[in-house]
mmCIF file with all atom_site columns, C-alpha atoms in Angstrom:
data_model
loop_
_atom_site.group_PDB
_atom_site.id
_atom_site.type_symbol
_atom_site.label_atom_id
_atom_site.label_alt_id
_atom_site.label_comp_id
_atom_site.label_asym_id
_atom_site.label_entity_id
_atom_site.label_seq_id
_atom_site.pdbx_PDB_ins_code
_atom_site.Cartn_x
_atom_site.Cartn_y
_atom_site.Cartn_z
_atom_site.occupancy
_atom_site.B_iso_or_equiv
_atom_site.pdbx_formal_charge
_atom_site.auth_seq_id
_atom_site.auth_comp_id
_atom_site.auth_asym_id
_atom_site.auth_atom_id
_atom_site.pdbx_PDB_model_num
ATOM 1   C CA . UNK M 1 1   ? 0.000   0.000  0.000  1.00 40.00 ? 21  UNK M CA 1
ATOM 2   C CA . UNK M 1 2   ? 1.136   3.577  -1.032 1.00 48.00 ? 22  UNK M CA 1
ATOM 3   C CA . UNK M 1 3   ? 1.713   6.211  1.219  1.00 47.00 ? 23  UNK M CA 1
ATOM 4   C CA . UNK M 1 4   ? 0.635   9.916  0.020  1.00 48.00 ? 24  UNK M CA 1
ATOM 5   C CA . UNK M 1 5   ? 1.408   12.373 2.926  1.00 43.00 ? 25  UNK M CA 1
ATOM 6   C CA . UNK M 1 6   ? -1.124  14.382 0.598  1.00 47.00 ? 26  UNK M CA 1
ATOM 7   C CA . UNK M 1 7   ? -3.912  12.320 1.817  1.00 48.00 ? 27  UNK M CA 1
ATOM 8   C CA . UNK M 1 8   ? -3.096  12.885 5.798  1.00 45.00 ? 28  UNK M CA 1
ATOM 9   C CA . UNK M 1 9   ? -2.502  16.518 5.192  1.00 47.00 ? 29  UNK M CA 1
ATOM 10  C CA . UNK M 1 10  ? -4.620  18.688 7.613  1.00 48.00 ? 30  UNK M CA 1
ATOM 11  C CA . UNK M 1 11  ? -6.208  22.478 6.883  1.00 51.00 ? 31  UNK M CA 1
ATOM 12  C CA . UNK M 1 12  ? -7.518  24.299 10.170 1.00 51.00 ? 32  UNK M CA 1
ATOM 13  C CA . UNK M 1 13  ? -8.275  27.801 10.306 1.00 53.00 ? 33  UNK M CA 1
ATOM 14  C CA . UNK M 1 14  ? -5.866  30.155 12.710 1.00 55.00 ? 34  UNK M CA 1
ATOM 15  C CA . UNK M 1 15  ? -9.105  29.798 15.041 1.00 58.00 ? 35  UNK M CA 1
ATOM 16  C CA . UNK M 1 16  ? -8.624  26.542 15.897 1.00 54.00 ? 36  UNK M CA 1
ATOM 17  C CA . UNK M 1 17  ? -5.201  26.245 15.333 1.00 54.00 ? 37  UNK M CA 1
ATOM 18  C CA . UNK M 1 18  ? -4.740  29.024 18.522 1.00 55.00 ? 38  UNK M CA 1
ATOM 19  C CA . UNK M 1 19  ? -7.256  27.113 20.815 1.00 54.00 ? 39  UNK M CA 1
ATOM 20  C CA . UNK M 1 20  ? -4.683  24.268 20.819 1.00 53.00 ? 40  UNK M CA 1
ATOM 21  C CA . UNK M 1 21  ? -1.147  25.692 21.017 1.00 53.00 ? 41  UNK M CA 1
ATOM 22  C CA . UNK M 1 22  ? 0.178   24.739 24.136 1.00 54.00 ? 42  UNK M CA 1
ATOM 23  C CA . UNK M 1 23  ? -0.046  27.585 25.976 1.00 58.00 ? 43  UNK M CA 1
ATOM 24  C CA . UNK M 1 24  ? -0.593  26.484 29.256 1.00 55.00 ? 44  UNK M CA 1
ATOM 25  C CA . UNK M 1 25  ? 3.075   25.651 29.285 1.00 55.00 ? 45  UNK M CA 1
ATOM 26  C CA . UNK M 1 26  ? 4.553   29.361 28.606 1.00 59.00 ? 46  UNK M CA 1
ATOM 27  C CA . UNK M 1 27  ? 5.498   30.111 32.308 1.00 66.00 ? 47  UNK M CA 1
ATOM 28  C CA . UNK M 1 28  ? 7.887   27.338 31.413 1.00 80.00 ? 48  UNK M CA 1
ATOM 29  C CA . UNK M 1 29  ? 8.665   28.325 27.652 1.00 83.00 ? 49  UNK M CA 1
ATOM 30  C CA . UNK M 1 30  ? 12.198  29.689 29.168 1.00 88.00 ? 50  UNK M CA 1
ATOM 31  C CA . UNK M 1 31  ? 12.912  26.454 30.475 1.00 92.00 ? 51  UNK M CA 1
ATOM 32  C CA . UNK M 1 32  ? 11.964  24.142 28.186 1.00 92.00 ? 52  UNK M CA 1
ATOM 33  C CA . UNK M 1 33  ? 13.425  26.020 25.486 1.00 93.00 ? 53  UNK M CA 1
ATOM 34  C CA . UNK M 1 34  ? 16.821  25.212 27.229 1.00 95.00 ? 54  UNK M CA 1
ATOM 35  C CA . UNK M 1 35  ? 15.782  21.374 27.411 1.00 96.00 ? 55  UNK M CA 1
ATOM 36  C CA . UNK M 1 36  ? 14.755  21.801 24.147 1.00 96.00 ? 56  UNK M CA 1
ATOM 37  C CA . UNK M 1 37  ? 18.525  23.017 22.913 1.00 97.00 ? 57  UNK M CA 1
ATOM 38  C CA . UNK M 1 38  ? 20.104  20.764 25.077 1.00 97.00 ? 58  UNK M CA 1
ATOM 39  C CA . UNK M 1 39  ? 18.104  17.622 23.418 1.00 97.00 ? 59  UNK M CA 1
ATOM 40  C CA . UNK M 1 40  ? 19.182  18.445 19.838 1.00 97.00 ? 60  UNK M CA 1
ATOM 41  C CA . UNK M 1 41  ? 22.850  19.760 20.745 1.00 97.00 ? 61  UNK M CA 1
ATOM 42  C CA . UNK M 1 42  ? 23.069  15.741 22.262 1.00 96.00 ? 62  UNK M CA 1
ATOM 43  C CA . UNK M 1 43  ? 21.266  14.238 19.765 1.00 95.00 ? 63  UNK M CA 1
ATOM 44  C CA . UNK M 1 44  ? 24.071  15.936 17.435 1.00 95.00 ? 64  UNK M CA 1
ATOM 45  C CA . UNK M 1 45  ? 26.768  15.058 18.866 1.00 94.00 ? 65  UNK M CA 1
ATOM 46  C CA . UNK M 1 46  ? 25.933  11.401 19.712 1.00 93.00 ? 66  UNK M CA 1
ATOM 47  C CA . UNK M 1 47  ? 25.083  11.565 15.420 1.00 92.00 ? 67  UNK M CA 1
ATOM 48  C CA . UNK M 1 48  ? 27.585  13.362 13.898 1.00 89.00 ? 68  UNK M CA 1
ATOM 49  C CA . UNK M 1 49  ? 29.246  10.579 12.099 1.00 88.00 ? 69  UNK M CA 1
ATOM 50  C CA . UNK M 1 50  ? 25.495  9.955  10.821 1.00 85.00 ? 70  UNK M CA 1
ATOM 51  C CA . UNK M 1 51  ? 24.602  10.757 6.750  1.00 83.00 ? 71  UNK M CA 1
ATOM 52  C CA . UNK M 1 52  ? 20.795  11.164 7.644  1.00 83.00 ? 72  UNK M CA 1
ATOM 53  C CA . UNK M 1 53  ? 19.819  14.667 8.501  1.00 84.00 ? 73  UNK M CA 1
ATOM 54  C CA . UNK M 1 54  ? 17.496  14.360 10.928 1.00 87.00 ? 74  UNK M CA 1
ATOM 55  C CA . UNK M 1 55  ? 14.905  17.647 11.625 1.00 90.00 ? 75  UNK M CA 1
ATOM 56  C CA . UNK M 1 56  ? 15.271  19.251 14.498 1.00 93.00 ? 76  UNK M CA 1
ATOM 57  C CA . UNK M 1 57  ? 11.596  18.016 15.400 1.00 91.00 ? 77  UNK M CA 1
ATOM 58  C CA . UNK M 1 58  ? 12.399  14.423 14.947 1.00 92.00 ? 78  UNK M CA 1
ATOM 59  C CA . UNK M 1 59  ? 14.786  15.091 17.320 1.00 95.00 ? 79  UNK M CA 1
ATOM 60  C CA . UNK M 1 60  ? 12.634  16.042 19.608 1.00 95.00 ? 80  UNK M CA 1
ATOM 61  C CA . UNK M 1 61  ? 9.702   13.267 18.844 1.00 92.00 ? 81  UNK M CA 1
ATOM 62  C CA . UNK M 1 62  ? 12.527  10.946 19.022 1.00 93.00 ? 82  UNK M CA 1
ATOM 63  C CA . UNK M 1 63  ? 13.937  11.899 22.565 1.00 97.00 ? 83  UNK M CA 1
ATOM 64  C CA . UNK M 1 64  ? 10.507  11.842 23.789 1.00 95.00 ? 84  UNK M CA 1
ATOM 65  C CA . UNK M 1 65  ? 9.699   8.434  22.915 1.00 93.00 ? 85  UNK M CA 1
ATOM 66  C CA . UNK M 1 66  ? 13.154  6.909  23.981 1.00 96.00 ? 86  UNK M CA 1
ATOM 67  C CA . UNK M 1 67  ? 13.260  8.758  27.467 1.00 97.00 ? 87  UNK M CA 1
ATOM 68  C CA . UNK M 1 68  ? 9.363   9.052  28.606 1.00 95.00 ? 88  UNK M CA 1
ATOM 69  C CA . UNK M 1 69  ? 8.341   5.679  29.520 1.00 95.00 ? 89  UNK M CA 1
ATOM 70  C CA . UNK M 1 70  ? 4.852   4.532  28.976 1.00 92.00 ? 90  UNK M CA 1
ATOM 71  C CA . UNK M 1 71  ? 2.856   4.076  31.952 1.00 91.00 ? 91  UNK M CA 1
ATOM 72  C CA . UNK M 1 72  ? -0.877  3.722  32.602 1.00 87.00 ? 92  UNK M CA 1
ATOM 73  C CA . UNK M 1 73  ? -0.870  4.365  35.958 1.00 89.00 ? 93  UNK M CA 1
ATOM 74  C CA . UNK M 1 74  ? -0.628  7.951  34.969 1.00 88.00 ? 94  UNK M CA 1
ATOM 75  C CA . UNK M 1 75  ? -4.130  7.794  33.111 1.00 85.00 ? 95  UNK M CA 1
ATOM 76  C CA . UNK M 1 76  ? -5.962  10.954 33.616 1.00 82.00 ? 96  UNK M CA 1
ATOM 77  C CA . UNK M 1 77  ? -3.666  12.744 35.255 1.00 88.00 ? 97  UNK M CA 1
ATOM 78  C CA . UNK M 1 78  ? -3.171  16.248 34.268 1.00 85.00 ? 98  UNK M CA 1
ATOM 79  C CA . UNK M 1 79  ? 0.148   17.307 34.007 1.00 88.00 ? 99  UNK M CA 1
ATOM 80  C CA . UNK M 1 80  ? 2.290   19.976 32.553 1.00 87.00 ? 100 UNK M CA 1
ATOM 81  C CA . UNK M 1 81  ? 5.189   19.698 30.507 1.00 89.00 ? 101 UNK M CA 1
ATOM 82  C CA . UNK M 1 82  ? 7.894   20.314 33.323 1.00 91.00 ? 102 UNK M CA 1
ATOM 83  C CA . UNK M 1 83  ? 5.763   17.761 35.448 1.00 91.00 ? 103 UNK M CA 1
ATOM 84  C CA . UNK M 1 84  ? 6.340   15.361 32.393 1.00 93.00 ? 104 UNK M CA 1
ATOM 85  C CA . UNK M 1 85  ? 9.313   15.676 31.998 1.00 95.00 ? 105 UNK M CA 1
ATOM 86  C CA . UNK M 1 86  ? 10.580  15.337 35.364 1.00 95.00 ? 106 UNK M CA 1
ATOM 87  C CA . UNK M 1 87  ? 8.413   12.547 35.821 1.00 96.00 ? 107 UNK M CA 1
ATOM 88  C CA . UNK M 1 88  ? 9.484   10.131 32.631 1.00 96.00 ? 108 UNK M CA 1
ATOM 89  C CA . UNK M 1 89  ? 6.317   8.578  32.696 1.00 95.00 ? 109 UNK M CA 1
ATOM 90  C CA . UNK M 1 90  ? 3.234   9.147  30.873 1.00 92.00 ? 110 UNK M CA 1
ATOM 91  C CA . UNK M 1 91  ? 0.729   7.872  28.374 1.00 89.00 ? 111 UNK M CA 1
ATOM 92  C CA . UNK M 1 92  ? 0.491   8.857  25.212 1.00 85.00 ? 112 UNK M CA 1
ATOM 93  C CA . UNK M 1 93  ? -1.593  12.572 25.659 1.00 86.00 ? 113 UNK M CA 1
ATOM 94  C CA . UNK M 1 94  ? 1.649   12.742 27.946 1.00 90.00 ? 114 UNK M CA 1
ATOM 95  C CA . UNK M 1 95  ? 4.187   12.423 25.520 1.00 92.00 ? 115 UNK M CA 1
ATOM 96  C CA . UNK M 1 96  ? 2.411   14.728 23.010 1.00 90.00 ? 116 UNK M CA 1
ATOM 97  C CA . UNK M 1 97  ? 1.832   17.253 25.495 1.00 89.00 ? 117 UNK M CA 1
ATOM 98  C CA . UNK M 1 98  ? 5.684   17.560 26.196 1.00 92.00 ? 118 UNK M CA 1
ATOM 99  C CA . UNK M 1 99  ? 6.706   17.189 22.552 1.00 92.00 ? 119 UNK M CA 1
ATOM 100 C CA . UNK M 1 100 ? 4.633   20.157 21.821 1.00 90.00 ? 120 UNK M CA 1
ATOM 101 C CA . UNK M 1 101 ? 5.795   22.277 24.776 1.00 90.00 ? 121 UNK M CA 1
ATOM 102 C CA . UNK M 1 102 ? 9.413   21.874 23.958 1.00 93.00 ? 122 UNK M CA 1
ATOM 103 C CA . UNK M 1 103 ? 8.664   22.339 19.645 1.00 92.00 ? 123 UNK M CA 1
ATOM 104 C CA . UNK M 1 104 ? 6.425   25.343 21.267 1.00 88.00 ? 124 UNK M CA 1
ATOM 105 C CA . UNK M 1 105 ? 9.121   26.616 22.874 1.00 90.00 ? 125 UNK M CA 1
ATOM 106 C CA . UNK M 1 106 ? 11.234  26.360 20.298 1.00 92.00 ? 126 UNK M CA 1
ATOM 107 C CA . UNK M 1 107 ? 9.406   28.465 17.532 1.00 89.00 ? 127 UNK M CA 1
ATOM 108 C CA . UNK M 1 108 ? 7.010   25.184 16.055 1.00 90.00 ? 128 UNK M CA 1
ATOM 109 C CA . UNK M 1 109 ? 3.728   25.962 14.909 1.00 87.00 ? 129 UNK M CA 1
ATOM 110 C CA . UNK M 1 110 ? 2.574   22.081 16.586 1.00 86.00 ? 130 UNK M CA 1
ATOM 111 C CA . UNK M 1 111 ? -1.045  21.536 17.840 1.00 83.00 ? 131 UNK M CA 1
ATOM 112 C CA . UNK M 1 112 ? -2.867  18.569 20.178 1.00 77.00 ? 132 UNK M CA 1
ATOM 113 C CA . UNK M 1 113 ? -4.553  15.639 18.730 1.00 76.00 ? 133 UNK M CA 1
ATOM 114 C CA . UNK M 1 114 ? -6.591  12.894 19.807 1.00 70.00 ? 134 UNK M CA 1
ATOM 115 C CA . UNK M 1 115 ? -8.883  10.218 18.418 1.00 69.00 ? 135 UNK M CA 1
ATOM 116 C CA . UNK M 1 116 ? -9.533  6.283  18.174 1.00 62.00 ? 136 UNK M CA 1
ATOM 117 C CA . UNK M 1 117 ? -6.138  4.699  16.686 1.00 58.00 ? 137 UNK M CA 1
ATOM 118 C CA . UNK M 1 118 ? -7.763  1.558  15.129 1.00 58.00 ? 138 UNK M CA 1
ATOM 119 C CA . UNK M 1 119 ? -8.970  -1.857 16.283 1.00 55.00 ? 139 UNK M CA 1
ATOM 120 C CA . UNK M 1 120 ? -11.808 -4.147 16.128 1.00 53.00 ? 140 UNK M CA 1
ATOM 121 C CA . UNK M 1 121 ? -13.757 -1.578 19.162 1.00 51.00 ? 141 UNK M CA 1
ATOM 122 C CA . UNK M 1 122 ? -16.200 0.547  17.410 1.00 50.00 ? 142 UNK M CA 1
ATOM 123 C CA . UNK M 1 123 ? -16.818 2.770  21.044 1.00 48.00 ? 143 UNK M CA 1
ATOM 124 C CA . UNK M 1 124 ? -14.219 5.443  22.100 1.00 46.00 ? 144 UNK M CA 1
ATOM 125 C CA . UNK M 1 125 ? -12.945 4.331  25.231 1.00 48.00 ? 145 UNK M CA 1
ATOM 126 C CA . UNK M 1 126 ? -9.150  5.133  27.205 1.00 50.00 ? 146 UNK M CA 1
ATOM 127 C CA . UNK M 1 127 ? -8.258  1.409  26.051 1.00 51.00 ? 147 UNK M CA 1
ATOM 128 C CA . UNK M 1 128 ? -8.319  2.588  22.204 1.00 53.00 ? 148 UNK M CA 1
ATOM 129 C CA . UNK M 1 129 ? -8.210  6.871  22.734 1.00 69.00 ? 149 UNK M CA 1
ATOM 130 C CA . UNK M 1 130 ? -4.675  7.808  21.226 1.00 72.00 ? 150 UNK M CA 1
ATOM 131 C CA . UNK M 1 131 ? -2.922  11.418 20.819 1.00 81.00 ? 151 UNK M CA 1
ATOM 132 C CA . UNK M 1 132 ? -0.242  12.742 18.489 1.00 82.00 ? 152 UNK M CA 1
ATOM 133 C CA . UNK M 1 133 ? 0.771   15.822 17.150 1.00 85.00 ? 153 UNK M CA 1
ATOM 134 C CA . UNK M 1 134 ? 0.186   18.435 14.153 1.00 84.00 ? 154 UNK M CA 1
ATOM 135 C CA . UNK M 1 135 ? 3.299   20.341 13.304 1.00 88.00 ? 155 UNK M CA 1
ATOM 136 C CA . UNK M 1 136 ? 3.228   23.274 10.439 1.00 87.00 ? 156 UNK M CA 1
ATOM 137 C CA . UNK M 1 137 ? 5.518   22.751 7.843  1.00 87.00 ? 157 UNK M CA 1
ATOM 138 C CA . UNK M 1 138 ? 5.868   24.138 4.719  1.00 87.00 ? 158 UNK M CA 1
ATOM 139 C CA . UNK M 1 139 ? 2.364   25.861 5.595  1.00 84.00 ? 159 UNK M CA 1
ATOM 140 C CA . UNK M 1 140 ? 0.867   22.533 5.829  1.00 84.00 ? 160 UNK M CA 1
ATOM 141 C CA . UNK M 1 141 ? -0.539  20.578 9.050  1.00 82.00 ? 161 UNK M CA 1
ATOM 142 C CA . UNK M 1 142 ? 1.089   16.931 9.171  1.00 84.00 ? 162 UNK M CA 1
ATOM 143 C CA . UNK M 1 143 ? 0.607   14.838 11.680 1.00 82.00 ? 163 UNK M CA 1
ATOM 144 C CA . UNK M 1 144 ? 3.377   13.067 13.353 1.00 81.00 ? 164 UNK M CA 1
ATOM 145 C CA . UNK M 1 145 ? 3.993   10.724 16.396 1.00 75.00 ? 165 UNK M CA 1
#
């Protein structure tokens, strides 16, 4: 089966693009900007005798799903980025959350998402809910996880 990111491509207006910036996270923009840095400077060094260019958003993504470590006990908690990120645990919405904060802080246009990932359930239920992210690029929402 063929991929076309053309088909996953996402248009929201600036309306509801602003209602789901992170900005409950900006009294910690300052902070995780530095985390931020500190995650790609690593990431480069630890690569530099790599050919692939990785983005500084895979980076991120990447970062954030080696180093926060799934874990349901933190279902329905609501936590910040800073709280994530000290923590290392989380659940999906979790790991978005942070991912966001720190492309946020950064200068990323990225946005919240959520939804049923798949499955054989038909209901939308924690067991099957899911989150990612939509990141701008190239004036165009893509998702990515």
């Amino acid at each position: 089966m063929e991929n076309n990111i053309e088909e996953w491509v996402i248009d929201l207006s600036e309306e509801e693009i602003e209602k789901m910036m992170p900005e409950k996270d900006v009294e910690d923009k300052e902070k995780l900007q530095e985390i931020a840095k500190k995650i790609i400077k690593d990431f480069d060094e630890q690569n530099k005798d790599t050919d692939f260019e990785f983005l500084d958003y895979m980076k991120i993504a990447l970062w954030v799903y080696k180093n926060i470590k799934y874990n349901n006990s933190f279902m329905g908690l609501e936590l910040s980025a800073m709280e994530i990120y000290k923590a290392r645990k989380g659940i999906s919405n979790h790991m978005t959350i942070l991912s966001n904060a720190l492309l946020y802080s950064l200068g990323y246009k990225v946005i919240y998402a959520h939804g049923i990932t798949g499955g054989t359930k038909t209901y939308f239920s924690n067991v099957n809910a899911h989150a990612w992210s939509l990141i701008k690029l190239d004036n165009k929402w893509i998702p990515f996880d």
